[in-house]
PDB file of C-alpha atoms in Angstrom:
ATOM      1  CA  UNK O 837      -6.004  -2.410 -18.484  1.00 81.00           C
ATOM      2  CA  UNK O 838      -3.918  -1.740 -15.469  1.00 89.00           C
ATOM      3  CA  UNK O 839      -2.264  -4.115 -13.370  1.00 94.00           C
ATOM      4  CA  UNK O 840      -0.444  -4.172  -9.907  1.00 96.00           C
ATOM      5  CA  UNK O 841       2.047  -6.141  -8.900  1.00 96.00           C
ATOM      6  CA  UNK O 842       2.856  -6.138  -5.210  1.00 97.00           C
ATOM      7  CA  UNK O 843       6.185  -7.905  -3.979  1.00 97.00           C
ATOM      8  CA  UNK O 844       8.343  -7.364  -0.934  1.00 98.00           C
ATOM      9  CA  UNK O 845       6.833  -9.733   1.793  1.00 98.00           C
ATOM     10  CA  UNK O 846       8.231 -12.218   3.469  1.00 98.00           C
ATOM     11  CA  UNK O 847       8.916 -13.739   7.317  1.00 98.00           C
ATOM     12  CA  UNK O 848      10.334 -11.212   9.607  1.00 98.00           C
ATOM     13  CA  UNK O 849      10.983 -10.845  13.171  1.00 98.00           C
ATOM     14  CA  UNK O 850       9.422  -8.497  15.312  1.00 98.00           C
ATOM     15  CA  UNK O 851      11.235  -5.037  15.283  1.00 98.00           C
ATOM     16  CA  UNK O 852      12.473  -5.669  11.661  1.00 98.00           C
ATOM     17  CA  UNK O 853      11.598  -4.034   8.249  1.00 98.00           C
ATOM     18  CA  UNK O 854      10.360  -4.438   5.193  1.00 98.00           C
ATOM     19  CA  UNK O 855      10.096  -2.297   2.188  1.00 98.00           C
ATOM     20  CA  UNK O 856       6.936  -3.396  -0.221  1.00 98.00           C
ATOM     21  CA  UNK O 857       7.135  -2.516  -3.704  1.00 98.00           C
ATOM     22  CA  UNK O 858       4.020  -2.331  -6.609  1.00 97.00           C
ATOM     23  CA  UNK O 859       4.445  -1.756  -9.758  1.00 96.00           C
ATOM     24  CA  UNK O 860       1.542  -0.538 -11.676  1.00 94.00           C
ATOM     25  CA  UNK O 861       1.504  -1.464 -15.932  1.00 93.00           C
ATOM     26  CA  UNK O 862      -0.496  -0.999 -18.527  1.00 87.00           C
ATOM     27  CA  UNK O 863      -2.517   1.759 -20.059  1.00 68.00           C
ATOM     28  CA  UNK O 864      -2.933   4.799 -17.790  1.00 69.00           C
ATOM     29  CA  UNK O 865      -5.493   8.098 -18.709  1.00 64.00           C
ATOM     30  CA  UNK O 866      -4.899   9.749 -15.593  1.00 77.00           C
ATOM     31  CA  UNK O 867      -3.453  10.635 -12.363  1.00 87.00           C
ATOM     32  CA  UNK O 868      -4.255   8.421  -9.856  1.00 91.00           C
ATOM     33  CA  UNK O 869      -3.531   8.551  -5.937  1.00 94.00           C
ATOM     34  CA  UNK O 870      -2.301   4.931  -4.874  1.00 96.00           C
ATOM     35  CA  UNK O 871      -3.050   3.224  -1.099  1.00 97.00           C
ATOM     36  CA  UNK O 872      -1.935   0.247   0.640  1.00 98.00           C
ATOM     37  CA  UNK O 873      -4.187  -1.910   2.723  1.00 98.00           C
ATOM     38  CA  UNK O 874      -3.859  -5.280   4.856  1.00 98.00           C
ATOM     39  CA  UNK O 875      -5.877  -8.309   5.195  1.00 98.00           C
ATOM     40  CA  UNK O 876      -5.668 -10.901   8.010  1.00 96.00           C
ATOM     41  CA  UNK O 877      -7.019 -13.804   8.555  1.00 91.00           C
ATOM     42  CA  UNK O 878     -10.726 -13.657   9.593  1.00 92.00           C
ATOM     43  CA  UNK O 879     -11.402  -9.690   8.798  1.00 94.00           C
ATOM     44  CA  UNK O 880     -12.299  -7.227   6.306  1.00 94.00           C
ATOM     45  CA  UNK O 881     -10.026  -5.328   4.301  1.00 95.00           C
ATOM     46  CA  UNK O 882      -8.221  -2.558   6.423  1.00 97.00           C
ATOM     47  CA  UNK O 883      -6.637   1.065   5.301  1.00 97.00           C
ATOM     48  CA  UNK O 884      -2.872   1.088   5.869  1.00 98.00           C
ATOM     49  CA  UNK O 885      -1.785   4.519   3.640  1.00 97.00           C
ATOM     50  CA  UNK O 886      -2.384   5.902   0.542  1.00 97.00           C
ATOM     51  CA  UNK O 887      -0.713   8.602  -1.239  1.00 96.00           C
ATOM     52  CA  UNK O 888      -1.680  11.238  -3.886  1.00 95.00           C
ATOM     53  CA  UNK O 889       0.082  11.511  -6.929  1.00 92.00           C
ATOM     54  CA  UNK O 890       1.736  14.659  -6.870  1.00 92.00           C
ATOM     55  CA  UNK O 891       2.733  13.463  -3.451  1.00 94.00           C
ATOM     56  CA  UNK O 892       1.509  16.729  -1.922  1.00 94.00           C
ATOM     57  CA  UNK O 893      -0.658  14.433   0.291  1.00 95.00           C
ATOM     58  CA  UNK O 894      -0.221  10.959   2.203  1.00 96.00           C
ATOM     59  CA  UNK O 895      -2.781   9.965   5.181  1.00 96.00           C
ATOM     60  CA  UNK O 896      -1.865   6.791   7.480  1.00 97.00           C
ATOM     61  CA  UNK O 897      -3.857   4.586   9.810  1.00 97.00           C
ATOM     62  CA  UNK O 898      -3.324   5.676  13.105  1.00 96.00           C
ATOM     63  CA  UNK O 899      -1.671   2.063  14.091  1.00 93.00           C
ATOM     64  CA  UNK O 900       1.164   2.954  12.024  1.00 89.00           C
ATOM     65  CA  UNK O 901       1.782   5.689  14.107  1.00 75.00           C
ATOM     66  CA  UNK O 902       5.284   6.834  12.211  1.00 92.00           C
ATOM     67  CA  UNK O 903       6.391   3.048  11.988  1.00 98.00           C
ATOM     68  CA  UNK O 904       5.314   3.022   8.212  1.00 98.00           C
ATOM     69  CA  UNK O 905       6.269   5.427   5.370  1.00 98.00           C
ATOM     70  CA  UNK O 906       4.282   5.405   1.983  1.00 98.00           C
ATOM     71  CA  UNK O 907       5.867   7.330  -1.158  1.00 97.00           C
ATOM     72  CA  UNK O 908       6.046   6.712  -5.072  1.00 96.00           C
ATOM     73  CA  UNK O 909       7.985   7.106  -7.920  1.00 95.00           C
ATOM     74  CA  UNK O 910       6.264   7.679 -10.744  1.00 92.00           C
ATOM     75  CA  UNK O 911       8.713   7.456 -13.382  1.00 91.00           C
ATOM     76  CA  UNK O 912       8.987   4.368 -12.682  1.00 93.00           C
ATOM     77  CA  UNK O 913       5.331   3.801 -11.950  1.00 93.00           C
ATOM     78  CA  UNK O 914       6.152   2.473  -8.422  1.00 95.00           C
ATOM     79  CA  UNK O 915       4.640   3.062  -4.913  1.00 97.00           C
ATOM     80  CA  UNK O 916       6.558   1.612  -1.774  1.00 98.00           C
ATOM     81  CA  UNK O 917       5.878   1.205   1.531  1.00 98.00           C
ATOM     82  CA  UNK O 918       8.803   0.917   4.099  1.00 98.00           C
ATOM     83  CA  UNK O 919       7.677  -0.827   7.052  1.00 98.00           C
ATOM     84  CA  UNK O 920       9.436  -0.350  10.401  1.00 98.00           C
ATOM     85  CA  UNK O 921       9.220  -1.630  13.747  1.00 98.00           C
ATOM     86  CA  UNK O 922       7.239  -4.574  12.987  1.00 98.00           C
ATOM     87  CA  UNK O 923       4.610  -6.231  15.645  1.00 97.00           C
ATOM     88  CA  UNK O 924       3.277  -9.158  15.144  1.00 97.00           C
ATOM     89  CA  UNK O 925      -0.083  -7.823  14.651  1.00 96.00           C
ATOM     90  CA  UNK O 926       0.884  -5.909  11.352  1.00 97.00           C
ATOM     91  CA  UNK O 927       0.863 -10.067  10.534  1.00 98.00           C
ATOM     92  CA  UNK O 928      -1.321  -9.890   6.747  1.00 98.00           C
ATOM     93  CA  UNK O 929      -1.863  -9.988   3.328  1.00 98.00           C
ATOM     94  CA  UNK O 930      -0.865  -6.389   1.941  1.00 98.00           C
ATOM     95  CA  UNK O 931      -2.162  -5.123  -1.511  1.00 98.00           C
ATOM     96  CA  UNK O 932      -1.910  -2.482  -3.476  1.00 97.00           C
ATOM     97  CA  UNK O 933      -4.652   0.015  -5.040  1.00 96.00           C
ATOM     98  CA  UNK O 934      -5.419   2.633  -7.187  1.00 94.00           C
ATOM     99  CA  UNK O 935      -7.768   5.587  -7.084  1.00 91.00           C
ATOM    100  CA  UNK O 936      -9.371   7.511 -10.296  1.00 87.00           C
ATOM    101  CA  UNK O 937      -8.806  11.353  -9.491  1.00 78.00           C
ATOM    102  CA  UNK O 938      -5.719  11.903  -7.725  1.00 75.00           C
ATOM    103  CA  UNK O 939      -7.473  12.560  -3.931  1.00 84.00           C
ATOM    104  CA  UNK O 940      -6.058  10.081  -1.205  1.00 90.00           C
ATOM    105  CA  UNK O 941      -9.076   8.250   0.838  1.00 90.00           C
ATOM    106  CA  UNK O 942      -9.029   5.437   3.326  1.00 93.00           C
ATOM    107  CA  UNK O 943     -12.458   3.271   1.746  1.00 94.00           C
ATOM    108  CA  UNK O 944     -11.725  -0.108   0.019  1.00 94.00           C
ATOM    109  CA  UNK O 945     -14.463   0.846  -2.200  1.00 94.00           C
ATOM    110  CA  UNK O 946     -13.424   3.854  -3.291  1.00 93.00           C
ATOM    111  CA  UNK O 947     -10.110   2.165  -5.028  1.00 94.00           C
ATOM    112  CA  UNK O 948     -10.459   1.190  -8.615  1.00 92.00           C
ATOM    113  CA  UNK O 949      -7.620  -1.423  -8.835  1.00 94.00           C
ATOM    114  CA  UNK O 950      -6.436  -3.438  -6.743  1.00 96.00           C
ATOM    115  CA  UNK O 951      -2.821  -5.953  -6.631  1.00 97.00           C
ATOM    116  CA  UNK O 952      -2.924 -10.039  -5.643  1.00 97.00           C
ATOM    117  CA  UNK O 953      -1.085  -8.782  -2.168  1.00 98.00           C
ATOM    118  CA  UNK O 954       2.102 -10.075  -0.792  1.00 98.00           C
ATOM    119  CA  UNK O 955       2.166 -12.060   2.441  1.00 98.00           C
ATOM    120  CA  UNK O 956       3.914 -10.090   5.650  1.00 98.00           C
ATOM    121  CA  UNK O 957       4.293 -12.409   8.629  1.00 98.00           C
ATOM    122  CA  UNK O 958       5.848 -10.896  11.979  1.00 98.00           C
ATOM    123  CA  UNK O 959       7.047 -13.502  14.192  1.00 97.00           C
ATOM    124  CA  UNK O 960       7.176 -12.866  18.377  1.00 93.00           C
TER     125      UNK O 960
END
């Protein structure tokens, strides 16, 4: 079974950064692309990034609008997100998923796997 592990998160002011890490264990059969997606209080589940696993390919929500930069290692079966800029809006609960077949896609039900999150709070 495969597991992700999200950590990273933490209290930061806005303008700061954070760097989220999730590491992925467990038996793997394929190539999967990998996404990140935030939860606040109140809504649904919302795309963030997602990356394939060649790296070839990485698609962002348009809020992040070059604040935010996905990218993996795989040897070490690790994706990050480096988060820039921060607003107090990017406020959340931030997980971690995978996707069967490699091809990058912004649908919470089109992931396969998904981390516990790690808490982001952006103070004003």
């Amino acid at each position: 079974q495969v597991q992700l592990v999200e950590s990273g998160g933490g209290l930061v002011q806005a303008g700061g950064s954070l760097r989220l890490s999730c590491v992925a264990s467990g038996r793997t059969f394929s190539s999967p692309a990998m996404g990140w997606f935030r939860q606040a209080p109140g809504k649904g589940r919302e795309f963030v990034a997602a990356i394939s696993w060649s790296s070839d390919n990485k698609i962002y929500a348009d809020f992040v609008k070059g604040r935010f930069t996905i990218y993996r290692d795989n040897a070490k079966h690790t994706v990050y997100l480096q988060m820039n800029s921060l607003k107090p809006e990017d406020t959340a609960v931030y997980y971690c998923a995978e996707r069967f077949g490699g091809y990058v896609g912004q649908t919470p039900s089109s992931y396969d796997y998904w981390g516990q999150g790690t808490q982001v709070t952006v103070s004003s």
